[in-house]
Amino acid sequence: MDISTLETYISKVPDYPKKGILFYDISTLLTDKLAFKSSIEKMSECLKNYDIDKVAAIDARGFIFGSAIAKVLNLGLIMIRKKNKLPGEVISYNYELEYGSDCLEVKSNFQGINVALVDDLLATGGTAKAACELIKKAGGSVKCFCTLIELEFLSGRKLISVPLETLIKY
């Protein structure tokens, strides 16, 4: 399935979650087995040229793509979670967003590990940048950020200091 066909499986929901926002809904892509399979294959293909040891995925929709990509590439998965979602000792990274602050956490040290960071969407870039910083703080190195959708008009790419691979751009 080519990218333009794949894009037709993304639903556009106006005024959600609030008036003036156009929400890009991936659930319609996920429910179609061929579209979902194609998105995973294409994202996995984007990552084959990077020297990576593991896939790191951002809570929560990033887990959908990250786990499937990790399976295709025969790699382990690092879950980057929101605060207080992981038991035991964690490494945390606090960051500011345009509407407040947030925190991301990982379970362990990733000294010397090269990762591909995966999420469903790149918007303003705040969470993606924080996830990159968290991996670095945990001793790892982000070799690439890979996402299904990039909202170019929000300029999130400017905050990402690693190569960016994306399938669908708006």
Short mmCIF file of C-alpha atoms in Angstrom, two decimals:
data_model
loop_
_atom_site.label_atom_id
_atom_site.label_comp_id
_atom_site.label_asym_id
_atom_site.label_seq_id
_atom_site.Cartn_x
_atom_site.Cartn_y
_atom_site.Cartn_z
CA MET A 1 0.00 0.00 0.00
CA ASP A 2 1.50 3.37 -0.97
CA ILE A 3 1.65 6.34 1.40
CA SER A 4 -1.21 8.26 -0.26
CA THR A 5 -3.51 5.24 0.13
CA LEU A 6 -2.33 4.72 3.70
CA GLU A 7 -3.17 8.36 4.46
CA THR A 8 -6.83 7.76 3.54
CA TYR A 9 -7.11 5.54 6.63
CA ILE A 10 -6.44 8.49 8.96
CA SER A 11 -9.74 10.02 10.05
CA LYS A 12 -9.90 13.78 10.53
CA VAL A 13 -12.19 14.82 13.40
CA PRO A 14 -12.89 18.58 13.57
CA ASP A 15 -13.24 20.38 16.91
CA TYR A 16 -11.83 17.51 18.97
CA PRO A 17 -10.82 17.54 21.79
CA LYS A 18 -11.84 21.20 21.69
CA LYS A 19 -13.13 23.74 19.19
CA GLY A 20 -10.58 24.74 16.57
CA ILE A 21 -8.52 21.54 16.80
CA LEU A 22 -8.45 19.05 13.91
CA PHE A 23 -7.75 15.62 15.46
CA TYR A 24 -5.95 13.02 13.33
CA ASP A 25 -7.48 9.72 14.44
CA ILE A 26 -5.33 6.61 13.85
CA SER A 27 -7.97 4.17 15.14
CA THR A 28 -9.40 3.80 11.63
CA LEU A 29 -5.95 2.81 10.36
CA LEU A 30 -5.45 0.34 13.22
CA THR A 31 -8.74 -1.44 12.57
CA ASP A 32 -7.84 -2.17 8.95
CA LYS A 33 -5.43 -5.12 8.92
CA LEU A 34 -3.79 -4.19 5.62
CA ALA A 35 -3.34 -0.51 6.48
CA PHE A 36 -1.93 -1.34 9.92
CA LYS A 37 0.40 -3.99 8.47
CA SER A 38 1.57 -1.59 5.76
CA SER A 39 2.28 1.19 8.26
CA ILE A 40 4.39 -1.16 10.40
CA GLU A 41 6.27 -2.47 7.37
CA LYS A 42 6.99 1.05 6.08
CA MET A 43 8.09 2.38 9.48
CA SER A 44 10.29 -0.69 10.02
CA GLU A 45 11.85 -0.18 6.59
CA CYS A 46 12.69 3.43 7.54
CA LEU A 47 14.70 2.16 10.51
CA LYS A 48 16.71 -0.57 8.79
CA ASN A 49 19.54 1.81 7.87
CA TYR A 50 20.10 2.94 11.45
CA ASP A 51 22.46 1.20 13.87
CA ILE A 52 19.93 0.41 16.64
CA ASP A 53 19.86 -2.12 19.46
CA LYS A 54 16.33 -1.48 20.73
CA VAL A 55 13.12 0.34 19.91
CA ALA A 56 11.89 2.89 22.47
CA ALA A 57 8.20 3.79 22.31
CA ILE A 58 6.36 6.71 23.91
CA ASP A 59 3.28 6.15 26.11
CA ALA A 60 0.68 5.25 24.92
CA ARG A 61 -0.06 5.12 21.18
CA GLY A 62 3.66 4.84 20.46
CA PHE A 63 3.51 1.41 22.14
CA ILE A 64 1.21 0.15 19.37
CA PHE A 65 3.71 0.97 16.64
CA GLY A 66 6.89 0.49 18.67
CA SER A 67 6.09 -3.05 19.80
CA ALA A 68 5.14 -4.18 16.29
CA ILE A 69 8.26 -2.56 14.80
CA ALA A 70 10.45 -4.17 17.48
CA LYS A 71 9.02 -7.57 16.52
CA VAL A 72 9.64 -6.99 12.80
CA LEU A 73 13.23 -5.84 13.47
CA ASN A 74 13.79 -8.61 16.06
CA LEU A 75 14.70 -6.09 18.78
CA GLY A 76 13.65 -5.47 22.36
CA LEU A 77 11.25 -2.68 23.37
CA ILE A 78 11.82 0.13 25.86
CA MET A 79 8.60 1.64 27.20
CA ILE A 80 8.77 5.36 27.91
CA ARG A 81 5.95 5.89 30.38
CA LYS A 82 4.16 8.80 31.95
CA LYS A 83 4.94 9.52 35.62
CA ASN A 84 4.03 6.88 38.22
CA LYS A 85 3.19 4.15 35.69
CA LEU A 86 6.29 2.02 36.35
CA PRO A 87 6.97 0.18 39.63
CA GLY A 88 10.31 0.27 41.41
CA GLU A 89 13.30 2.41 40.58
CA VAL A 90 12.97 4.61 37.51
CA ILE A 91 14.88 7.31 35.67
CA SER A 92 12.72 10.44 35.25
CA TYR A 93 12.80 13.49 33.03
CA ASN A 94 10.64 16.54 33.78
CA TYR A 95 9.84 18.92 30.96
CA GLU A 96 7.75 21.94 30.07
CA LEU A 97 5.00 21.99 27.48
CA GLU A 98 3.10 24.94 26.04
CA TYR A 99 0.24 24.21 28.46
CA GLY A 100 2.13 23.11 31.61
CA SER A 101 4.67 20.49 32.63
CA ASP A 102 4.94 16.72 32.44
CA CYS A 103 7.30 13.87 33.30
CA LEU A 104 8.48 10.78 31.42
CA GLU A 105 10.10 7.73 33.00
CA VAL A 106 11.97 4.56 32.00
CA LYS A 107 12.69 1.49 34.06
CA SER A 108 16.44 1.08 33.81
CA ASN A 109 19.81 2.25 32.62
CA PHE A 110 20.56 2.00 28.89
CA GLN A 111 24.29 2.68 28.95
CA GLY A 112 25.70 2.31 25.44
CA ILE A 113 22.37 1.27 23.88
CA ASN A 114 21.40 2.77 20.49
CA VAL A 115 17.65 3.24 20.12
CA ALA A 116 15.08 4.24 17.57
CA LEU A 117 12.40 6.32 19.25
CA VAL A 118 8.87 5.63 17.95
CA ASP A 119 5.55 7.43 18.37
CA ASP A 120 2.35 7.76 16.39
CA LEU A 121 2.52 11.53 15.85
CA LEU A 122 4.92 14.46 16.00
CA ALA A 123 3.11 17.71 16.76
CA THR A 124 4.83 20.49 18.74
CA GLY A 125 7.81 18.26 19.56
CA GLY A 126 7.87 18.74 23.32
CA THR A 127 7.27 15.13 24.28
CA ALA A 128 9.57 13.80 21.54
CA LYS A 129 12.38 16.08 22.70
CA ALA A 130 11.82 15.03 26.32
CA ALA A 131 11.90 11.33 25.35
CA CYS A 132 15.22 11.88 23.54
CA GLU A 133 16.61 13.63 26.63
CA LEU A 134 15.35 10.82 28.90
CA ILE A 135 17.10 8.16 26.82
CA LYS A 136 20.28 10.24 26.94
CA LYS A 137 19.92 10.68 30.72
CA ALA A 138 19.55 6.87 31.02
CA GLY A 139 22.84 6.40 29.13
CA GLY A 140 21.43 5.56 25.71
CA SER A 141 21.71 7.23 22.34
CA VAL A 142 18.74 8.03 20.09
CA LYS A 143 19.73 7.36 16.50
CA CYS A 144 16.38 8.24 14.93
CA PHE A 145 12.86 9.41 15.77
CA CYS A 146 10.24 7.60 13.69
CA THR A 147 6.58 8.55 13.56
CA LEU A 148 3.54 7.66 11.50
CA ILE A 149 2.30 11.28 11.23
CA GLU A 150 4.04 14.65 11.35
CA LEU A 151 2.03 17.85 11.69
CA GLU A 152 4.53 20.06 9.85
CA PHE A 153 2.59 23.26 10.53
CA LEU A 154 3.36 22.89 14.27
CA SER A 155 7.15 22.81 13.61
CA GLY A 156 7.92 20.03 16.09
CA ARG A 157 10.78 18.93 13.85
CA LYS A 158 12.76 21.98 15.04
CA LEU A 159 13.01 20.50 18.56
CA ILE A 160 14.27 17.11 17.39
CA SER A 161 18.07 16.94 17.20
CA VAL A 162 18.19 13.44 15.67
CA PRO A 163 17.20 12.24 12.20
CA LEU A 164 13.42 12.15 11.73
CA GLU A 165 11.56 9.54 9.68
CA THR A 166 7.84 10.02 9.10
CA LEU A 167 5.35 8.46 6.70
CA ILE A 168 2.47 10.95 6.51
CA LYS A 169 2.91 14.74 6.65
CA TYR A 170 0.19 17.35 7.12
#
